[in-house]
Short mmCIF file of C-alpha atoms and ligand atoms in Angstrom, two decimals:
data_model
loop_
_atom_site.label_atom_id
_atom_site.label_comp_id
_atom_site.label_asym_id
_atom_site.label_seq_id
_atom_site.Cartn_x
_atom_site.Cartn_y
_atom_site.Cartn_z
CA MET A 1 27.19 101.44 -58.00
CA ALA A 2 28.89 98.42 -59.52
CA LYS A 3 27.40 95.72 -61.69
CA VAL A 4 27.98 92.42 -59.89
CA GLY A 5 27.43 88.79 -60.86
CA PHE A 6 26.99 86.34 -57.97
CA ILE A 7 27.01 82.59 -58.58
CA GLY A 8 26.15 80.18 -55.75
CA LEU A 9 23.40 81.64 -53.56
CA GLY A 10 23.34 79.03 -50.78
CA ASN A 11 23.67 79.47 -47.03
CA MET A 12 26.66 81.77 -47.43
CA GLY A 13 26.34 83.21 -50.94
CA GLY A 14 22.67 84.21 -50.53
CA PRO A 15 23.21 86.62 -47.63
CA MET A 16 26.54 87.84 -49.05
CA ALA A 17 24.82 88.79 -52.31
CA ALA A 18 21.97 90.40 -50.36
CA ASN A 19 24.48 92.59 -48.51
CA LEU A 20 25.90 93.81 -51.82
CA VAL A 21 22.36 94.68 -52.93
CA LYS A 22 21.74 96.52 -49.64
CA ALA A 23 24.90 98.55 -50.24
CA GLY A 24 23.38 99.77 -53.51
CA HIS A 25 25.05 97.50 -56.06
CA ASP A 26 23.32 96.00 -59.05
CA VAL A 27 23.59 92.27 -58.34
CA THR A 28 22.53 89.54 -60.78
CA GLY A 29 22.58 86.09 -59.20
CA PHE A 30 22.47 82.50 -60.35
CA ASP A 31 22.19 79.19 -58.51
CA LEU A 32 21.19 75.72 -59.66
CA THR A 33 18.37 75.92 -57.11
CA GLU A 34 15.70 78.22 -58.50
CA ASP A 35 14.25 79.05 -55.06
CA LEU A 36 17.55 80.66 -54.10
CA VAL A 37 17.54 82.82 -57.22
CA ASN A 38 13.98 83.87 -56.38
CA LYS A 39 15.08 84.72 -52.84
CA LEU A 40 17.77 87.05 -54.21
CA GLU A 41 15.14 88.71 -56.37
CA ARG A 42 12.96 89.27 -53.26
CA ASP A 43 16.05 90.80 -51.62
CA GLY A 44 16.33 93.31 -54.47
CA GLY A 45 18.73 91.55 -56.84
CA SER A 46 18.13 90.41 -60.41
CA PRO A 47 17.59 86.74 -61.29
CA ALA A 48 19.72 84.98 -63.92
CA ILE A 49 18.95 81.67 -65.57
CA SER A 50 22.58 80.71 -66.16
CA VAL A 51 26.19 81.38 -65.20
CA ALA A 52 26.53 83.15 -68.54
CA GLU A 53 23.67 85.55 -67.79
CA ALA A 54 24.98 86.33 -64.30
CA SER A 55 28.46 86.97 -65.71
CA ALA A 56 27.59 89.10 -68.72
CA GLY A 57 28.57 92.74 -68.31
CA ALA A 58 29.55 92.44 -64.64
CA GLU A 59 32.52 94.39 -63.28
CA PHE A 60 32.84 91.91 -60.40
CA ILE A 61 31.90 88.23 -60.42
CA PHE A 62 31.72 86.41 -57.09
CA THR A 63 31.32 82.67 -56.65
CA MET A 64 30.39 80.81 -53.45
CA LEU A 65 30.28 77.12 -54.38
CA PRO A 66 30.59 73.81 -52.54
CA ALA A 67 34.00 72.57 -53.72
CA GLY A 68 36.81 72.74 -56.30
CA LYS A 69 34.94 70.63 -58.85
CA GLN A 70 32.06 73.13 -59.10
CA VAL A 71 34.49 76.05 -59.19
CA GLU A 72 36.34 74.55 -62.18
CA ILE A 73 33.04 73.96 -64.00
CA VAL A 74 31.53 77.37 -63.26
CA TYR A 75 34.65 79.23 -64.41
CA GLY A 76 36.09 76.98 -67.09
CA SER A 77 33.24 75.22 -68.93
CA ASP A 78 32.13 76.39 -72.37
CA THR A 79 29.15 78.15 -70.80
CA GLY A 80 31.16 79.38 -67.81
CA VAL A 81 32.51 82.67 -66.49
CA PHE A 82 35.65 82.76 -68.64
CA SER A 83 33.57 82.50 -71.80
CA ASN A 84 31.06 85.17 -70.78
CA ALA A 85 32.68 87.77 -68.51
CA ARG A 86 33.46 91.16 -69.97
CA PRO A 87 37.11 92.14 -70.47
CA GLY A 88 38.56 93.66 -67.30
CA ALA A 89 36.10 92.00 -64.93
CA THR A 90 37.51 91.10 -61.50
CA LEU A 91 36.73 87.51 -60.51
CA VAL A 92 36.55 86.48 -56.84
CA ASP A 93 36.03 82.91 -55.69
CA CYS A 94 34.94 82.84 -52.04
CA SER A 95 34.37 79.06 -51.86
CA THR A 96 36.62 76.90 -49.67
CA ILE A 97 38.53 74.67 -52.09
CA ASP A 98 41.90 72.96 -52.39
CA VAL A 99 44.93 75.14 -52.99
CA ALA A 100 45.97 73.34 -56.18
CA THR A 101 42.59 73.87 -57.87
CA ALA A 102 42.49 77.49 -56.71
CA ARG A 103 45.90 78.16 -58.28
CA ARG A 104 44.94 76.30 -61.48
CA VAL A 105 41.74 78.33 -61.94
CA VAL A 106 43.54 81.63 -61.27
CA GLN A 107 46.16 80.68 -63.89
CA ALA A 108 43.41 79.84 -66.37
CA ALA A 109 41.80 83.22 -65.61
CA ALA A 110 45.09 85.00 -66.28
CA LYS A 111 45.42 83.22 -69.63
CA LYS A 112 42.00 84.61 -70.57
CA GLY A 113 43.09 88.09 -69.41
CA TYR A 114 41.12 88.25 -66.13
CA SER A 115 42.37 89.17 -62.65
CA MET A 116 41.15 86.63 -60.15
CA LEU A 117 41.35 86.25 -56.38
CA ASP A 118 40.77 83.31 -54.08
CA ALA A 119 38.96 84.77 -51.06
CA PRO A 120 37.59 82.10 -48.73
CA VAL A 121 35.87 83.23 -45.57
CA SER A 122 35.40 82.40 -41.94
CA GLY A 123 32.55 83.59 -39.77
CA GLY A 124 29.82 81.20 -40.94
CA VAL A 125 26.24 82.01 -41.84
CA THR A 126 25.95 84.56 -39.00
CA GLY A 127 28.93 86.44 -40.40
CA ALA A 128 27.53 86.23 -43.93
CA ILE A 129 24.19 87.69 -42.80
CA GLY A 130 25.78 90.36 -40.61
CA GLY A 131 28.45 91.36 -43.13
CA THR A 132 31.14 90.53 -40.59
CA LEU A 133 33.03 87.76 -42.39
CA THR A 134 36.80 87.44 -42.36
CA PHE A 135 38.19 87.21 -45.90
CA MET A 136 41.54 85.53 -46.51
CA VAL A 137 42.63 86.67 -49.92
CA GLY A 138 45.20 85.36 -52.37
CA GLY A 139 46.14 87.05 -55.65
CA SER A 140 47.72 90.14 -57.13
CA GLU A 141 47.86 93.54 -55.38
CA VAL A 142 45.95 95.07 -58.29
CA ALA A 143 43.07 92.60 -58.10
CA PHE A 144 43.01 92.92 -54.31
CA ALA A 145 42.81 96.71 -54.50
CA ALA A 146 39.94 96.46 -56.99
CA ALA A 147 37.92 93.95 -54.94
CA GLU A 148 38.61 95.21 -51.42
CA PRO A 149 35.78 97.80 -51.28
CA MET A 150 33.30 95.05 -52.25
CA LEU A 151 34.75 92.62 -49.72
CA ARG A 152 34.43 95.32 -47.01
CA ILE A 153 30.65 95.31 -47.56
CA MET A 154 30.47 91.59 -46.84
CA GLY A 155 33.20 91.33 -44.24
CA LYS A 156 34.85 93.05 -41.31
CA THR A 157 38.38 91.70 -41.54
CA ILE A 158 40.02 91.51 -44.94
CA VAL A 159 43.55 90.12 -45.09
CA HIS A 160 45.64 89.94 -48.25
CA ALA A 161 47.59 86.72 -47.63
CA GLY A 162 49.85 86.93 -50.68
CA LYS A 163 49.92 85.16 -54.03
CA ALA A 164 47.12 83.16 -55.65
CA GLY A 165 46.04 80.21 -53.51
CA ASN A 166 47.28 81.78 -50.29
CA GLY A 167 43.74 82.63 -49.20
CA GLN A 168 42.87 78.93 -49.37
CA ALA A 169 46.15 78.04 -47.67
CA ALA A 170 45.32 80.37 -44.76
CA LYS A 171 41.79 78.99 -44.52
CA ILE A 172 42.79 75.33 -44.29
CA CYS A 173 45.63 76.03 -41.85
CA ASN A 174 43.24 77.99 -39.63
CA ASN A 175 40.59 75.30 -39.77
CA MET A 176 43.12 72.58 -39.03
CA ILE A 177 43.93 74.48 -35.81
CA LEU A 178 40.19 74.72 -35.13
CA GLY A 179 39.49 70.99 -35.68
CA ILE A 180 42.41 69.92 -33.53
CA SER A 181 41.63 72.42 -30.77
CA MET A 182 37.93 71.46 -30.68
CA ILE A 183 38.91 67.82 -30.19
CA GLY A 184 41.47 68.83 -27.52
CA VAL A 185 38.93 70.89 -25.58
CA SER A 186 36.31 68.12 -25.91
CA GLU A 187 38.73 65.50 -24.62
CA ALA A 188 39.59 67.73 -21.65
CA PHE A 189 35.90 68.03 -20.69
CA ALA A 190 35.37 64.28 -21.16
CA LEU A 191 38.33 63.62 -18.85
CA ALA A 192 37.10 66.22 -16.33
CA ASP A 193 33.73 64.42 -16.17
CA ARG A 194 35.55 61.19 -15.30
CA LEU A 195 37.63 62.95 -12.68
CA GLU A 196 34.45 64.44 -11.16
CA LEU A 197 35.72 67.95 -11.87
CA ASP A 198 32.82 70.35 -12.41
CA ARG A 199 32.66 71.55 -16.06
CA GLN A 200 32.16 75.19 -15.09
CA LYS A 201 35.18 75.02 -12.79
CA LEU A 202 37.32 73.61 -15.60
CA PHE A 203 36.05 76.39 -17.86
CA ASP A 204 36.73 79.13 -15.28
CA ILE A 205 40.29 77.90 -14.82
CA ALA A 206 41.29 76.86 -18.36
CA SER A 207 39.73 79.93 -19.99
CA THR A 208 42.10 82.15 -18.01
CA ALA A 209 45.03 79.74 -18.03
CA SER A 210 47.24 78.24 -20.71
CA GLY A 211 44.44 76.02 -22.07
CA GLN A 212 42.65 79.14 -23.33
CA CYS A 213 41.59 79.02 -27.00
CA TRP A 214 38.61 79.96 -29.22
CA SER A 215 37.13 76.44 -29.12
CA LEU A 216 36.95 76.79 -25.34
CA THR A 217 36.06 80.43 -24.75
CA SER A 218 33.84 81.27 -27.74
CA TYR A 219 32.47 77.89 -28.82
CA CYS A 220 32.61 75.72 -25.70
CA PRO A 221 31.52 72.16 -26.63
CA VAL A 222 29.65 71.50 -23.36
CA PRO A 223 26.41 73.26 -22.39
CA GLY A 224 26.62 76.01 -19.79
CA PRO A 225 29.82 78.02 -19.75
CA VAL A 226 29.31 79.89 -23.07
CA PRO A 227 25.55 80.50 -23.50
CA ALA A 228 25.82 81.30 -27.23
CA SER A 229 27.63 78.08 -28.16
CA PRO A 230 25.74 75.35 -30.11
CA ALA A 231 26.16 72.93 -27.17
CA ASN A 232 23.29 74.85 -25.54
CA ARG A 233 21.01 74.18 -28.51
CA ASP A 234 21.61 70.42 -28.72
CA TYR A 235 24.46 71.09 -31.20
CA ALA A 236 22.23 72.63 -33.89
CA ALA A 237 24.79 73.54 -36.51
CA GLY A 238 26.54 76.81 -36.90
CA PHE A 239 29.37 74.98 -38.68
CA THR A 240 28.59 71.37 -39.49
CA ALA A 241 30.79 68.34 -38.78
CA ALA A 242 30.71 67.64 -42.54
CA MET A 243 32.24 71.05 -43.26
CA MET A 244 34.93 70.52 -40.68
CA LEU A 245 35.68 67.14 -42.24
CA LYS A 246 35.85 68.77 -45.68
CA ASP A 247 38.37 71.35 -44.45
CA LEU A 248 40.48 68.76 -42.60
CA ASN A 249 40.53 66.64 -45.76
CA LEU A 250 41.74 69.68 -47.71
CA ALA A 251 44.45 70.29 -45.10
CA ASN A 252 45.52 66.65 -45.19
CA GLU A 253 45.64 66.60 -49.00
CA ALA A 254 47.79 69.73 -48.89
CA SER A 255 50.09 68.10 -46.31
CA LYS A 256 50.54 65.08 -48.55
CA ALA A 257 51.15 67.21 -51.62
CA THR A 258 53.79 69.32 -49.88
CA GLY A 259 55.33 66.72 -47.55
CA ALA A 260 54.32 68.68 -44.42
CA SER A 261 54.10 66.62 -41.23
CA THR A 262 50.65 67.14 -39.68
CA PRO A 263 49.91 64.01 -37.60
CA LEU A 264 47.30 65.71 -35.40
CA GLY A 265 45.56 67.17 -38.46
CA SER A 266 45.40 63.67 -39.89
CA LEU A 267 44.04 62.18 -36.65
CA ALA A 268 41.48 65.00 -36.34
CA GLY A 269 40.31 64.13 -39.88
CA GLN A 270 39.95 60.47 -38.94
CA LEU A 271 37.91 61.33 -35.83
CA TYR A 272 35.59 63.68 -37.75
CA ASN A 273 35.23 61.01 -40.43
CA MET A 274 34.09 58.49 -37.81
CA TYR A 275 31.76 61.07 -36.29
CA CYS A 276 30.19 61.88 -39.67
CA ASN A 277 29.91 58.19 -40.58
CA GLU A 278 27.78 57.70 -37.47
CA GLY A 279 25.22 60.00 -39.12
CA HIS A 280 26.27 63.28 -37.49
CA GLN A 281 27.39 65.14 -40.59
CA ASP A 282 24.73 67.85 -40.17
CA VAL A 283 25.35 68.31 -36.45
CA ASP A 284 27.55 71.18 -35.30
CA PHE A 285 31.23 70.22 -35.29
CA SER A 286 31.44 70.84 -31.53
CA GLY A 287 29.10 67.83 -31.13
CA ILE A 288 32.24 65.71 -31.38
CA PHE A 289 32.36 66.19 -27.61
CA LYS A 290 29.43 63.76 -27.27
CA PHE A 291 31.18 61.23 -29.52
CA LEU A 292 34.47 61.44 -27.60
CA SER A 293 32.68 61.41 -24.29
CA ALA A 294 30.67 58.31 -25.28
CA ALA A 295 33.89 56.60 -26.38
CA ASN A 296 34.90 56.77 -22.71
CA ASP A 297 31.81 54.74 -21.66
P1 LIG B 301 25.56 75.69 -49.88
O1 LIG B 301 25.54 74.27 -50.30
O2 LIG B 301 24.48 76.23 -49.01
O3 LIG B 301 25.66 76.64 -51.18
C1 LIG B 301 26.36 76.32 -52.35
C2 LIG B 301 25.45 76.67 -53.50
O4 LIG B 301 26.15 76.49 -54.74
C3 LIG B 301 24.21 75.78 -53.58
O5 LIG B 301 23.05 76.57 -53.45
C4 LIG B 301 24.30 75.11 -54.95
O6 LIG B 301 23.06 74.94 -55.59
C5 LIG B 301 25.19 76.10 -55.69
N1 LIG B 301 25.85 75.50 -56.84
C6 LIG B 301 26.54 74.35 -56.94
N2 LIG B 301 26.98 74.15 -58.20
C7 LIG B 301 26.57 75.22 -58.91
C8 LIG B 301 26.69 75.60 -60.27
N3 LIG B 301 27.32 74.82 -61.14
N4 LIG B 301 26.13 76.76 -60.66
C9 LIG B 301 25.47 77.55 -59.78
N5 LIG B 301 25.30 77.24 -58.49
C10 LIG B 301 25.84 76.10 -58.05
O7 LIG B 301 26.99 75.90 -49.17
P2 LIG B 301 27.45 77.10 -48.25
O8 LIG B 301 27.25 76.75 -46.82
O9 LIG B 301 26.88 78.37 -48.77
O10 LIG B 301 29.03 77.05 -48.49
C11 LIG B 301 29.59 77.56 -49.68
C12 LIG B 301 31.11 77.55 -49.54
O11 LIG B 301 31.48 78.32 -48.40
C13 LIG B 301 31.70 76.16 -49.33
O12 LIG B 301 32.89 76.06 -50.07
C14 LIG B 301 31.95 76.11 -47.83
O13 LIG B 301 33.01 75.24 -47.48
C15 LIG B 301 32.30 77.55 -47.54
N6 LIG B 301 32.04 77.99 -46.16
C16 LIG B 301 30.86 77.71 -45.57
C17 LIG B 301 30.63 78.14 -44.25
C18 LIG B 301 29.34 77.85 -43.55
O14 LIG B 301 29.28 78.02 -42.32
N7 LIG B 301 28.28 77.45 -44.26
C19 LIG B 301 31.63 78.87 -43.57
C20 LIG B 301 32.81 79.18 -44.23
C21 LIG B 301 33.01 78.74 -45.53
#
């Protein structure tokens, strides 16, 4: 049994921490929202009233926070993880943040003598609850070897992507593919409607032809062909449009910083920005089909 600190107990962090508790670990959790700390306590964890308390004495400290700004504060502030973790603790940030901040925080950790990994996830809330997340991990072999057994409790696929920041790099590249492909699939269905081609027929053909992709076959943005997709529940969010916009913004910032040419990633970001600005930020990201389809009217 390991002593674990878990900071950020929201939609993702809450169930991830609960899975560590279920596996028999001694988890102390903190979140700015007290209700979430109480929920962890009901799940069998211990409540903390601060980052410092959650960090103290822990062999592993996990964070699952909204963005880079919170990650820098939680680790680096005077009352943060670096000032309170025990020597030798392994630090694992699972938040999705920009690569530059991830690398900066890992460097700061190293200066304080801690091994740290960036380990963002895909798989959403369902994966967090089910312990089936995919972890994309950046950092040293030693830190990866130490954290892997813990990650295996929360996830099904664990990939060591290389040096610090590479987990975040993999995450934003993957989600750029996802944003672009969701728009591509949505545009194809919007065009099919205009051409009076039945949606199911397009699905039956494209899903077994060269148009095949996850956005089509697992997360189809029109109701019908894939019963489990959010389109069948009026686009109630699995993964919100706001989160997709966040990840596309991270990809576009990284493109600018490195000089990569990603025109479709940039355009996908603009379209999701327009979609969110129309008040759809909490809708599932596949709801962009309705927006693109309406643009044809
Ligand atoms: P969330 O907003 O539900 O949870 C984040 C939690 O962090 C909140 O409860 C908030 O109170 C807490 N927090 C913020 N600042 C804090 C601080 N200083 N100290 C302690 N707690 C603090 O968000 P989420 O959906 O759980 O997402 C978390 C991260 O996971 C994000 O980076 C997101 O991009 C990523 N992610 C989310 C999903 C998803 O489907 N929700 C999927 C993959 C990745």
